[in-house]
Amino acid sequence: MSDFAPGLEAAFGAPPREFGPGPVAVEGALPEFLRGSLYLVGPARFDCFGQRYRHWLDGDGMVVALHLGQGPPRAAARYVRTEKWVEEEGAGRAIYRTFGTAFPGDRLRRGRALASPANVSVLPFAGRLLVFGEQGLPYELDPSDLGTRARCDFGCLNEATPFAAHPAVDPQTGEMVNFGVSFAADRPLLHLFRFDREGRLAARSRAELAHPYSVHDFSLSRRYAVFALSPYLLDVAAMLEHGATVAESLRFEPELGARLALFDRATGELAASIPIGDGYCLHQVNAFDDGEELVVDLLELEEPVYPDYDGLPELFTRVRPAHVVRLRVDPAAGRIIERRAVGAGLAADFPVIDPQLSGLPADVFWMLAIAETGRPGRKFFDRLQRFDWRAGGVADQYVPPPWHYLAGEPVFVPAHAGSVGSGAASAAQAGVVLCPEFDAERCESAFVVLDALDLARGPLARLVLPSPVQLGFHAAFAPAEANR
């Protein structure tokens, strides 16, 4: 097979070292309005005392912070001191089975679940900086130096609580909503949690699922929590009784079909469950109410992407193109009124909108893509694209130099925070997109700052970190006023 990502192995070699907070090198000029902290998390340590991990989701989580706007830019990087990390560091050996790696004598947490490496998402919420792994409580970090404070139980949850890695915040109310799936083979349950803007649990509910769905993401409209339930199912017995990894225990059964499940945000009750084809959705883009109708935007794939995370560093060897899908839904009738699907042409992931527009009409979003989609061989994200429904597809893109890879979720920062009005909700906002970038030739990590509406122009600025860091997953930006 061909190698369309030369040098990618450099990102999975020696574990990144911790640093900072300290200065970063700045190339170009930063916009005056760019004030706040950017946080990125991802799996970083893939060798645990000689036990080599093979899957991208396996690595112990590291958080990177970029602080902007008060003096020269500063950066920090720290591993999250999870219970897994602390126990394995104390023992001097790998102890816990990971998402894609099993080994003789490994353990599950409480005999039933993975020990969270806290490597998927990061979120500033209610005065805390929280970092999440799949199906476990988050950890609270110091927002400046990223030191781990404690596991966060919100004063009422416990270590058995299923808690996913992809919470959603309503910018209008300040509420955070999250979910978790209990993977009992006979009675899988989806749990919903709603927290007020102060971080207090306001409501909790649960609903039975027809199958043990693997669910990573969801979206919020004003009325609904929206789930795209893809037919990607976890064989619990394989993991618990036969020593399989989660990756080995997941199976794609498209003949079961995918469904759109709508839960009433106020009551937590299931409002509708609607068939939506047989594709796979890892990430939604947005959802918003339009009168009595609901509009849901998502990325749809032909099949799950997790198998393309296996066999490090040989990633994305067979990945296929994505479709950007807009569903117009009649919740009361339980039917899809209209489906618009635009072929992205490339594999795509990590779609992001202006966070001020979450739950409101938004025609523009940004996403990462892979140029050599469809050709056998190693690949990685090497395009940053702006999609515009009004233009009917991709309207603009940034192409990094050769040997440069886009190393995590892009983040949009508006030039005028709080400027969204009822008449401007669907308009593209002026601002910048920040995106991590890895130079495999120099083994150098940086954040690029791009004009959100002119990606092709290239970076307005580049902030080079003092030491290379991991290829990340999700990111978040906390405006300066949110850190005060």
Tab-separated table of C-alpha atoms in Angstrom:
chain	number	residue	atom	x	y	z
A	1	MET	CA	0.000	0.000	0.000
A	2	SER	CA	1.002	3.591	-0.546
A	3	ASP	CA	1.994	5.986	2.214
A	4	PHE	CA	0.064	9.245	1.927
A	5	ALA	CA	1.132	10.372	5.412
A	6	PRO	CA	4.938	10.238	5.388
A	7	GLY	CA	6.504	10.692	8.795
A	8	LEU	CA	3.274	10.075	10.707
A	9	GLU	CA	5.033	7.487	12.866
A	10	ALA	CA	6.891	10.381	14.550
A	11	ALA	CA	3.633	11.308	16.286
A	12	PHE	CA	3.404	7.891	17.954
A	13	GLY	CA	7.002	7.383	19.043
A	14	ALA	CA	8.335	8.540	22.395
A	15	PRO	CA	5.577	9.892	24.662
A	16	PRO	CA	5.327	13.691	24.519
A	17	ARG	CA	6.940	15.455	27.452
A	18	GLU	CA	5.109	17.826	29.755
A	19	PHE	CA	5.962	21.525	29.721
A	20	GLY	CA	4.954	25.002	30.839
A	21	PRO	CA	3.180	27.191	31.288
A	22	GLY	CA	5.791	28.977	29.240
A	23	PRO	CA	6.286	31.111	26.131
A	24	VAL	CA	5.646	29.998	22.578
A	25	ALA	CA	7.180	31.246	19.343
A	26	VAL	CA	4.787	33.390	17.298
A	27	GLU	CA	5.030	33.634	13.526
A	28	GLY	CA	2.760	36.282	11.984
A	29	ALA	CA	0.284	38.525	13.799
A	30	LEU	CA	-2.546	37.520	16.123
A	31	PRO	CA	-5.920	39.296	15.870
A	32	GLU	CA	-6.525	41.708	18.732
A	33	PHE	CA	-9.843	40.039	19.625
A	34	LEU	CA	-8.229	36.625	20.175
A	35	ARG	CA	-8.162	36.545	23.973
A	36	GLY	CA	-8.726	33.427	26.015
A	37	SER	CA	-7.510	29.866	26.400
A	38	LEU	CA	-7.570	27.081	23.849
A	39	TYR	CA	-7.578	23.536	25.202
A	40	LEU	CA	-6.844	20.356	23.233
A	41	VAL	CA	-6.917	16.774	24.507
A	42	GLY	CA	-5.912	13.506	22.943
A	43	PRO	CA	-4.258	10.144	23.546
A	44	ALA	CA	-0.532	10.702	24.035
A	45	ARG	CA	1.214	7.795	25.780
A	46	PHE	CA	1.061	4.574	23.778
A	47	ASP	CA	3.769	2.653	25.631
A	48	CYS	CA	2.902	1.823	29.218
A	49	PHE	CA	5.982	0.291	30.845
A	50	GLY	CA	6.723	-1.812	27.781
A	51	GLN	CA	3.107	-2.633	26.912
A	52	ARG	CA	2.603	-1.139	23.471
A	53	TYR	CA	-0.907	0.051	22.629
A	54	ARG	CA	-2.181	-0.527	19.101
A	55	HIS	CA	-5.319	1.611	18.828
A	56	TRP	CA	-5.511	5.427	18.630
A	57	LEU	CA	-8.133	5.506	21.422
A	58	ASP	CA	-5.843	3.592	23.808
A	59	GLY	CA	-3.318	6.232	24.819
A	60	ASP	CA	-3.273	7.997	28.162
A	61	GLY	CA	-4.708	11.480	27.802
A	62	MET	CA	-2.702	14.683	27.629
A	63	VAL	CA	-4.192	18.183	27.635
A	64	VAL	CA	-2.517	21.111	25.886
A	65	ALA	CA	-3.394	24.709	26.776
A	66	LEU	CA	-2.675	27.843	24.766
A	67	HIS	CA	-3.261	31.059	26.732
A	68	LEU	CA	-3.755	34.203	24.643
A	69	GLY	CA	-4.375	37.892	25.272
A	70	GLN	CA	-2.659	38.822	28.524
A	71	GLY	CA	0.960	39.390	27.622
A	72	PRO	CA	2.875	37.061	25.293
A	73	PRO	CA	1.147	33.758	24.418
A	74	ARG	CA	1.908	30.901	26.796
A	75	ALA	CA	1.389	27.162	26.520
A	76	ALA	CA	1.347	24.134	28.788
A	77	ALA	CA	0.969	20.378	28.372
A	78	ARG	CA	0.170	17.834	31.084
A	79	TYR	CA	-0.899	14.225	31.294
A	80	VAL	CA	-4.158	13.718	33.156
A	81	ARG	CA	-3.503	11.945	36.454
A	82	THR	CA	-6.415	9.542	36.140
A	83	GLU	CA	-6.896	6.644	38.510
A	84	LYS	CA	-5.545	4.433	35.715
A	85	TRP	CA	-2.426	6.583	35.362
A	86	VAL	CA	-1.754	6.783	39.104
A	87	GLU	CA	-2.239	3.057	39.689
A	88	GLU	CA	-0.077	2.006	36.750
A	89	GLU	CA	2.650	4.520	37.620
A	90	GLY	CA	2.670	3.179	41.168
A	91	ALA	CA	2.885	-0.429	40.011
A	92	GLY	CA	5.405	0.263	37.261
A	93	ARG	CA	3.426	-1.799	34.761
A	94	ALA	CA	0.340	-1.775	32.571
A	95	ILE	CA	-2.720	-3.004	34.463
A	96	TYR	CA	-5.872	-2.111	32.537
A	97	ARG	CA	-7.188	-3.359	29.220
A	98	THR	CA	-7.692	-0.471	26.827
A	99	PHE	CA	-10.123	0.229	23.999
A	100	GLY	CA	-8.115	-1.717	21.433
A	101	THR	CA	-5.374	-3.564	23.329
A	102	ALA	CA	-5.696	-6.631	25.560
A	103	PHE	CA	-2.780	-8.397	27.227
A	104	PRO	CA	-2.302	-11.338	29.625
A	105	GLY	CA	-3.477	-10.524	33.133
A	106	ASP	CA	-5.184	-7.265	32.182
A	107	ARG	CA	-8.132	-5.930	34.160
A	108	LEU	CA	-11.347	-4.020	33.610
A	109	ARG	CA	-12.553	-1.321	36.008
A	110	ARG	CA	-14.860	-2.994	38.537
A	111	GLY	CA	-14.630	-6.020	36.243
A	112	ARG	CA	-17.064	-4.443	33.781
A	113	ALA	CA	-15.702	-1.303	32.125
A	114	LEU	CA	-12.605	0.396	30.808
A	115	ALA	CA	-10.566	2.553	33.138
A	116	SER	CA	-10.841	5.990	31.576
A	117	PRO	CA	-7.628	7.425	30.110
A	118	ALA	CA	-9.370	10.850	29.886
A	119	ASN	CA	-8.311	11.345	26.279
A	120	VAL	CA	-11.383	12.361	24.242
A	121	SER	CA	-12.787	15.819	25.035
A	122	VAL	CA	-12.210	18.888	27.166
A	123	LEU	CA	-14.756	21.460	28.323
A	124	PRO	CA	-14.662	24.641	30.405
A	125	PHE	CA	-17.955	24.577	32.335
A	126	ALA	CA	-19.295	26.233	35.481
A	127	GLY	CA	-15.909	27.581	36.504
A	128	ARG	CA	-14.186	24.244	36.014
A	129	LEU	CA	-11.979	22.780	33.309
A	130	LEU	CA	-13.181	19.217	32.714
A	131	VAL	CA	-11.554	16.484	30.642
A	132	PHE	CA	-13.532	13.421	29.564
A	133	GLY	CA	-12.939	9.852	28.460
A	134	GLU	CA	-15.573	7.490	27.125
A	135	GLN	CA	-18.024	6.139	29.719
A	136	GLY	CA	-16.507	7.558	32.889
A	137	LEU	CA	-16.690	10.626	35.102
A	138	PRO	CA	-14.530	13.558	33.992
A	139	TYR	CA	-11.480	14.932	35.759
A	140	GLU	CA	-11.106	18.542	36.843
A	141	LEU	CA	-7.872	20.312	35.888
A	142	ASP	CA	-6.274	23.594	36.857
A	143	PRO	CA	-7.143	25.848	33.891
A	144	SER	CA	-3.713	27.506	33.890
A	145	ASP	CA	-1.075	24.827	34.480
A	146	LEU	CA	-3.358	21.796	33.807
A	147	GLY	CA	-2.550	20.030	37.048
A	148	THR	CA	-5.135	17.341	37.849
A	149	ARG	CA	-7.308	18.318	40.802
A	150	ALA	CA	-9.756	15.429	41.231
A	151	ARG	CA	-12.322	13.301	39.515
A	152	CYS	CA	-15.517	15.353	39.175
A	153	ASP	CA	-18.721	13.691	40.401
A	154	PHE	CA	-20.807	16.903	40.441
A	155	GLY	CA	-21.570	16.152	44.071
A	156	CYS	CA	-24.034	13.371	43.273
A	157	LEU	CA	-22.672	10.834	40.754
A	158	ASN	CA	-20.439	7.833	41.418
A	159	GLU	CA	-17.843	5.746	39.592
A	160	ALA	CA	-20.524	3.359	38.317
A	161	THR	CA	-22.400	6.182	36.556
A	162	PRO	CA	-22.223	5.832	32.765
A	163	PHE	CA	-21.037	9.220	31.537
A	164	ALA	CA	-20.026	9.865	27.938
A	165	ALA	CA	-17.179	11.951	26.530
A	166	HIS	CA	-19.265	14.334	24.422
A	167	PRO	CA	-21.366	16.696	26.577
A	168	ALA	CA	-23.192	19.612	24.969
A	169	VAL	CA	-23.652	23.122	26.351
A	170	ASP	CA	-26.597	25.339	25.460
A	171	PRO	CA	-25.132	28.832	24.931
A	172	GLN	CA	-28.532	30.424	25.558
A	173	THR	CA	-29.182	28.870	28.981
A	174	GLY	CA	-25.686	27.846	30.053
A	175	GLU	CA	-26.958	24.325	30.751
A	176	MET	CA	-24.803	21.281	30.092
A	177	VAL	CA	-26.442	18.044	28.956
A	178	ASN	CA	-24.670	14.712	28.812
A	179	PHE	CA	-25.585	11.071	28.422
A	180	GLY	CA	-24.271	7.606	29.125
A	181	VAL	CA	-25.126	4.096	27.978
A	182	SER	CA	-25.442	1.095	30.304
A	183	PHE	CA	-24.386	-1.818	28.124
A	184	ALA	CA	-26.442	-4.610	29.649
A	185	ALA	CA	-27.024	-7.188	26.927
A	186	ASP	CA	-30.632	-7.831	27.932
A	187	ARG	CA	-31.647	-4.254	28.790
A	188	PRO	CA	-29.325	-1.514	27.519
A	189	LEU	CA	-30.225	1.931	28.858
A	190	LEU	CA	-29.515	5.473	27.740
A	191	HIS	CA	-29.126	7.870	30.670
A	192	LEU	CA	-29.622	11.627	30.272
A	193	PHE	CA	-28.186	14.228	32.664
A	194	ARG	CA	-28.990	17.945	32.690
A	195	PHE	CA	-26.881	20.379	34.725
A	196	ASP	CA	-27.668	24.033	35.364
A	197	ARG	CA	-25.143	26.745	34.522
A	198	GLU	CA	-23.665	26.477	38.029
A	199	GLY	CA	-22.857	22.793	37.514
A	200	ARG	CA	-25.658	21.380	39.680
A	201	LEU	CA	-27.554	18.307	38.499
A	202	ALA	CA	-31.022	19.579	37.567
A	203	ALA	CA	-32.571	16.460	36.045
A	204	ARG	CA	-31.769	12.837	35.332
A	205	SER	CA	-33.683	10.261	33.315
A	206	ARG	CA	-33.174	6.986	31.495
A	207	ALA	CA	-34.752	5.115	28.623
A	208	GLU	CA	-34.452	1.595	27.287
A	209	LEU	CA	-32.634	1.042	24.006
A	210	ALA	CA	-33.568	-1.648	21.513
A	211	HIS	CA	-29.891	-2.555	21.077
A	212	PRO	CA	-26.570	-1.888	22.863
A	213	TYR	CA	-25.679	1.023	20.577
A	214	SER	CA	-22.219	2.536	20.567
A	215	VAL	CA	-23.049	6.254	20.833
A	216	HIS	CA	-20.337	8.911	20.834
A	217	ASP	CA	-22.120	12.197	20.175
A	218	PHE	CA	-25.483	13.975	20.220
A	219	SER	CA	-26.811	17.494	19.675
A	220	LEU	CA	-29.203	19.897	21.367
A	221	SER	CA	-32.011	21.974	19.947
A	222	ARG	CA	-34.124	24.195	22.191
A	223	ARG	CA	-36.620	21.347	22.673
A	224	TYR	CA	-34.733	18.108	22.093
A	225	ALA	CA	-31.646	16.078	22.841
A	226	VAL	CA	-30.991	14.470	19.452
A	227	PHE	CA	-29.284	11.094	19.033
A	228	ALA	CA	-28.325	9.376	15.783
A	229	LEU	CA	-28.382	5.728	16.860
A	230	SER	CA	-26.226	3.895	14.339
A	231	PRO	CA	-26.350	0.082	14.109
A	232	TYR	CA	-22.892	-0.240	15.681
A	233	LEU	CA	-23.419	-2.567	18.624
A	234	LEU	CA	-21.318	-3.679	21.574
A	235	ASP	CA	-21.182	-7.420	22.244
A	236	VAL	CA	-20.917	-7.189	26.019
A	237	ALA	CA	-20.346	-10.915	26.508
A	238	ALA	CA	-17.315	-10.896	24.224
A	239	MET	CA	-15.671	-8.249	26.385
A	240	LEU	CA	-16.676	-9.540	29.815
A	241	GLU	CA	-16.474	-13.282	29.278
A	242	HIS	CA	-13.939	-13.794	26.511
A	243	GLY	CA	-11.301	-11.150	27.153
A	244	ALA	CA	-11.977	-9.175	23.982
A	245	THR	CA	-11.283	-5.475	23.664
A	246	VAL	CA	-14.065	-2.983	23.056
A	247	ALA	CA	-12.786	-2.594	19.491
A	248	GLU	CA	-13.070	-6.347	18.945
A	249	SER	CA	-16.516	-6.440	20.580
A	250	LEU	CA	-18.124	-3.834	18.331
A	251	ARG	CA	-19.999	-5.032	15.266
A	252	PHE	CA	-21.688	-3.087	12.498
A	253	GLU	CA	-25.128	-4.440	11.538
A	254	PRO	CA	-26.520	-2.098	8.866
A	255	GLU	CA	-29.478	-4.390	8.261
A	256	LEU	CA	-30.876	-3.191	11.622
A	257	GLY	CA	-30.982	0.369	10.321
A	258	ALA	CA	-30.139	3.639	12.033
A	259	ARG	CA	-32.642	5.714	13.992
A	260	LEU	CA	-32.993	9.306	15.082
A	261	ALA	CA	-34.044	9.355	18.740
A	262	LEU	CA	-35.465	12.624	20.085
A	263	PHE	CA	-35.679	13.153	23.833
A	264	ASP	CA	-37.660	16.025	25.328
A	265	ARG	CA	-35.135	18.224	27.131
A	266	ALA	CA	-37.639	19.295	29.770
A	267	THR	CA	-38.858	15.824	30.759
A	268	GLY	CA	-36.194	13.441	29.463
A	269	GLU	CA	-38.926	11.381	27.811
A	270	LEU	CA	-38.481	9.817	24.377
A	271	ALA	CA	-40.503	11.991	21.981
A	272	ALA	CA	-39.820	10.170	18.707
A	273	SER	CA	-37.739	7.372	17.198
A	274	ILE	CA	-37.447	7.663	13.424
A	275	PRO	CA	-35.642	5.435	10.892
A	276	ILE	CA	-32.936	7.308	8.957
A	277	GLY	CA	-31.300	4.698	6.716
A	278	ASP	CA	-28.414	2.363	7.432
A	279	GLY	CA	-25.355	4.634	7.656
A	280	TYR	CA	-23.030	5.419	10.533
A	281	CYS	CA	-22.751	8.754	12.346
A	282	LEU	CA	-19.864	9.466	14.685
A	283	HIS	CA	-20.400	13.239	14.963
A	284	GLN	CA	-23.375	15.510	14.490
A	285	VAL	CA	-22.928	19.112	13.391
A	286	ASN	CA	-25.932	20.883	14.923
A	287	ALA	CA	-29.677	20.704	15.514
A	288	PHE	CA	-32.251	23.483	15.711
A	289	ASP	CA	-36.008	23.919	15.935
A	290	ASP	CA	-37.817	25.538	13.009
A	291	GLY	CA	-41.363	26.128	14.170
A	292	GLU	CA	-42.800	22.710	14.964
A	293	GLU	CA	-40.144	21.038	12.826
A	294	LEU	CA	-36.594	20.053	13.701
A	295	VAL	CA	-33.491	20.327	11.525
A	296	VAL	CA	-30.536	18.023	12.191
A	297	ASP	CA	-27.148	18.298	10.466
A	298	LEU	CA	-24.698	15.413	10.688
A	299	LEU	CA	-21.798	13.631	9.012
A	300	GLU	CA	-22.794	10.228	7.671
A	301	LEU	CA	-20.303	7.476	6.837
A	302	GLU	CA	-20.820	4.178	5.051
A	303	GLU	CA	-19.328	2.290	7.986
A	304	PRO	CA	-17.705	2.972	11.382
A	305	VAL	CA	-14.327	4.662	11.476
A	306	TYR	CA	-12.920	3.029	14.629
A	307	PRO	CA	-11.315	0.131	12.694
A	308	ASP	CA	-9.258	2.789	10.879
A	309	TYR	CA	-7.800	3.842	14.248
A	310	ASP	CA	-6.219	0.392	14.700
A	311	GLY	CA	-2.690	-0.747	13.910
A	312	LEU	CA	-0.778	2.380	14.920
A	313	PRO	CA	0.725	4.230	13.142
A	314	GLU	CA	-1.030	2.862	10.043
A	315	LEU	CA	-4.166	5.002	10.285
A	316	PHE	CA	-7.060	5.510	7.858
A	317	THR	CA	-5.802	2.943	5.354
A	318	ARG	CA	-9.254	2.202	3.934
A	319	VAL	CA	-11.384	5.154	5.001
A	320	ARG	CA	-14.285	6.126	2.718
A	321	PRO	CA	-15.948	9.435	1.804
A	322	ALA	CA	-18.455	11.094	4.112
A	323	HIS	CA	-21.779	12.711	3.298
A	324	VAL	CA	-22.999	15.893	4.921
A	325	VAL	CA	-26.679	15.291	5.672
A	326	ARG	CA	-29.445	17.719	6.651
A	327	LEU	CA	-32.631	16.115	7.947
A	328	ARG	CA	-35.864	18.075	8.302
A	329	VAL	CA	-38.003	16.231	10.823
A	330	ASP	CA	-41.633	16.315	11.907
A	331	PRO	CA	-41.319	15.067	15.510
A	332	ALA	CA	-45.081	14.900	16.102
A	333	ALA	CA	-45.621	12.659	13.073
A	334	GLY	CA	-42.398	10.740	13.657
A	335	ARG	CA	-41.146	11.127	10.095
A	336	ILE	CA	-38.436	12.691	7.963
A	337	ILE	CA	-39.893	15.459	5.797
A	338	GLU	CA	-36.765	16.067	3.751
A	339	ARG	CA	-33.269	14.627	3.498
A	340	ARG	CA	-30.489	16.593	1.809
A	341	ALA	CA	-27.186	14.790	1.356
A	342	VAL	CA	-24.064	16.363	-0.109
A	343	GLY	CA	-21.131	14.124	-0.880
A	344	ALA	CA	-18.070	15.578	0.793
A	345	GLY	CA	-15.899	13.627	-1.635
A	346	LEU	CA	-13.416	12.956	1.150
A	347	ALA	CA	-13.439	11.300	4.535
A	348	ALA	CA	-14.324	14.036	7.018
A	349	ASP	CA	-14.630	14.455	10.783
A	350	PHE	CA	-14.590	16.944	13.665
A	351	PRO	CA	-17.286	19.310	12.353
A	352	VAL	CA	-17.596	22.555	14.342
A	353	ILE	CA	-19.875	25.576	14.168
A	354	ASP	CA	-19.765	28.974	15.793
A	355	PRO	CA	-20.456	27.875	19.403
A	356	GLN	CA	-22.808	30.846	19.823
A	357	LEU	CA	-25.069	29.167	17.236
A	358	SER	CA	-25.333	25.772	18.892
A	359	GLY	CA	-29.036	24.901	18.845
A	360	LEU	CA	-29.782	27.763	16.431
A	361	PRO	CA	-29.869	27.871	12.619
A	362	ALA	CA	-26.323	27.634	11.248
A	363	ASP	CA	-25.482	27.126	7.588
A	364	VAL	CA	-21.700	27.227	7.945
A	365	PHE	CA	-19.334	24.842	9.677
A	366	TRP	CA	-15.699	23.761	9.527
A	367	MET	CA	-14.322	20.212	9.418
A	368	LEU	CA	-11.159	18.191	8.841
A	369	ALA	CA	-10.802	15.986	5.768
A	370	ILE	CA	-8.401	13.476	4.215
A	371	ALA	CA	-7.227	14.211	0.677
A	372	GLU	CA	-6.402	10.699	-0.550
A	373	THR	CA	-9.696	9.150	0.554
A	374	GLY	CA	-10.495	5.980	-1.368
A	375	ARG	CA	-6.893	5.063	-2.133
A	376	PRO	CA	-5.344	2.205	-0.123
A	377	GLY	CA	-2.577	3.327	2.182
A	378	ARG	CA	-1.823	5.269	5.334
A	379	LYS	CA	-3.414	8.700	5.540
A	380	PHE	CA	-4.238	11.456	7.999
A	381	PHE	CA	-6.172	14.719	8.128
A	382	ASP	CA	-4.602	17.148	5.673
A	383	ARG	CA	-7.452	19.479	4.721
A	384	LEU	CA	-9.441	22.011	6.743
A	385	GLN	CA	-12.684	22.814	4.954
A	386	ARG	CA	-15.513	25.312	5.324
A	387	PHE	CA	-18.883	23.861	4.379
A	388	ASP	CA	-21.757	26.208	3.526
A	389	TRP	CA	-25.278	24.916	2.907
A	390	ARG	CA	-26.073	28.066	0.930
A	391	ALA	CA	-23.201	27.316	-1.449
A	392	GLY	CA	-24.257	23.674	-1.683
A	393	GLY	CA	-21.025	22.205	-0.379
A	394	VAL	CA	-17.415	22.951	0.488
A	395	ALA	CA	-16.807	26.658	-0.109
A	396	ASP	CA	-13.193	27.017	0.976
A	397	GLN	CA	-10.270	24.982	2.294
A	398	TYR	CA	-6.813	25.225	3.820
A	399	VAL	CA	-4.169	22.874	2.430
A	400	PRO	CA	-1.152	22.602	4.738
A	401	PRO	CA	2.370	22.072	3.374
A	402	PRO	CA	3.615	18.525	2.664
A	403	TRP	CA	4.382	16.473	5.786
A	404	HIS	CA	2.069	18.727	7.827
A	405	TYR	CA	-1.034	17.135	9.386
A	406	LEU	CA	-4.029	18.717	11.083
A	407	ALA	CA	-3.697	17.371	14.579
A	408	GLY	CA	-7.086	17.816	16.213
A	409	GLU	CA	-10.481	19.453	16.167
A	410	PRO	CA	-10.583	22.997	14.780
A	411	VAL	CA	-12.167	25.697	16.932
A	412	PHE	CA	-14.028	28.768	15.682
A	413	VAL	CA	-13.565	31.981	17.662
A	414	PRO	CA	-15.932	34.838	16.687
A	415	ALA	CA	-14.536	38.318	16.233
A	416	HIS	CA	-17.465	39.748	18.172
A	417	ALA	CA	-18.596	37.435	20.958
A	418	GLY	CA	-22.268	37.659	21.817
A	419	SER	CA	-23.128	39.335	18.518
A	420	VAL	CA	-25.570	36.703	17.321
A	421	GLY	CA	-29.054	38.125	16.893
A	422	SER	CA	-32.274	36.592	15.635
A	423	GLY	CA	-31.730	38.037	12.177
A	424	ALA	CA	-28.100	36.956	11.900
A	425	ALA	CA	-28.237	33.445	13.291
A	426	SER	CA	-27.590	31.673	9.998
A	427	ALA	CA	-25.034	34.151	8.678
A	428	ALA	CA	-21.366	33.267	8.668
A	429	GLN	CA	-19.659	35.069	11.527
A	430	ALA	CA	-16.401	36.941	11.116
A	431	GLY	CA	-13.674	35.343	13.167
A	432	VAL	CA	-10.796	32.907	13.088
A	433	VAL	CA	-10.348	29.158	13.177
A	434	LEU	CA	-7.589	27.745	15.354
A	435	CYS	CA	-6.297	24.285	14.519
A	436	PRO	CA	-3.389	22.197	15.815
A	437	GLU	CA	-0.857	21.193	13.173
A	438	PHE	CA	1.952	18.626	13.306
A	439	ASP	CA	5.054	18.992	11.141
A	440	ALA	CA	6.257	15.395	10.795
A	441	GLU	CA	9.485	16.397	9.063
A	442	ARG	CA	10.622	18.632	11.942
A	443	CYS	CA	8.654	16.756	14.628
A	444	GLU	CA	7.146	20.103	15.604
A	445	SER	CA	3.696	20.998	16.935
A	446	ALA	CA	1.965	24.323	16.422
A	447	PHE	CA	-1.435	25.987	16.352
A	448	VAL	CA	-2.370	27.782	13.146
A	449	VAL	CA	-4.740	30.755	13.142
A	450	LEU	CA	-6.809	31.119	9.966
A	451	ASP	CA	-9.356	33.613	8.695
A	452	ALA	CA	-12.580	31.638	9.124
A	453	LEU	CA	-14.008	32.942	5.849
A	454	ASP	CA	-10.775	32.732	3.822
A	455	LEU	CA	-9.051	29.489	4.742
A	456	ALA	CA	-7.228	29.321	1.413
A	457	ARG	CA	-5.277	32.435	2.365
A	458	GLY	CA	-3.297	30.317	4.795
A	459	PRO	CA	-2.302	31.051	8.380
A	460	LEU	CA	-2.536	34.577	9.740
A	461	ALA	CA	-0.307	33.352	12.534
A	462	ARG	CA	1.409	30.210	13.707
A	463	LEU	CA	2.188	29.507	17.353
A	464	VAL	CA	4.968	26.948	17.731
A	465	LEU	CA	4.991	24.886	20.925
A	466	PRO	CA	8.263	24.310	22.799
A	467	SER	CA	7.937	20.541	22.413
A	468	PRO	CA	5.884	18.260	20.133
A	469	VAL	CA	2.539	17.050	21.476
A	470	GLN	CA	0.051	14.357	20.545
A	471	LEU	CA	-2.329	14.195	17.613
A	472	GLY	CA	-5.435	15.358	19.435
A	473	PHE	CA	-9.150	14.702	19.386
A	474	HIS	CA	-11.493	17.406	20.705
A	475	ALA	CA	-10.750	21.006	21.625
A	476	ALA	CA	-12.502	23.972	23.246
A	477	PHE	CA	-11.923	27.702	23.594
A	478	ALA	CA	-12.663	29.645	26.773
A	479	PRO	CA	-12.948	33.409	26.082
A	480	ALA	CA	-10.940	35.567	28.474
A	481	GLU	CA	-14.039	36.738	30.343
A	482	ALA	CA	-14.953	33.097	31.065
A	483	ASN	CA	-11.619	32.600	32.835
A	484	ARG	CA	-11.949	35.519	35.213
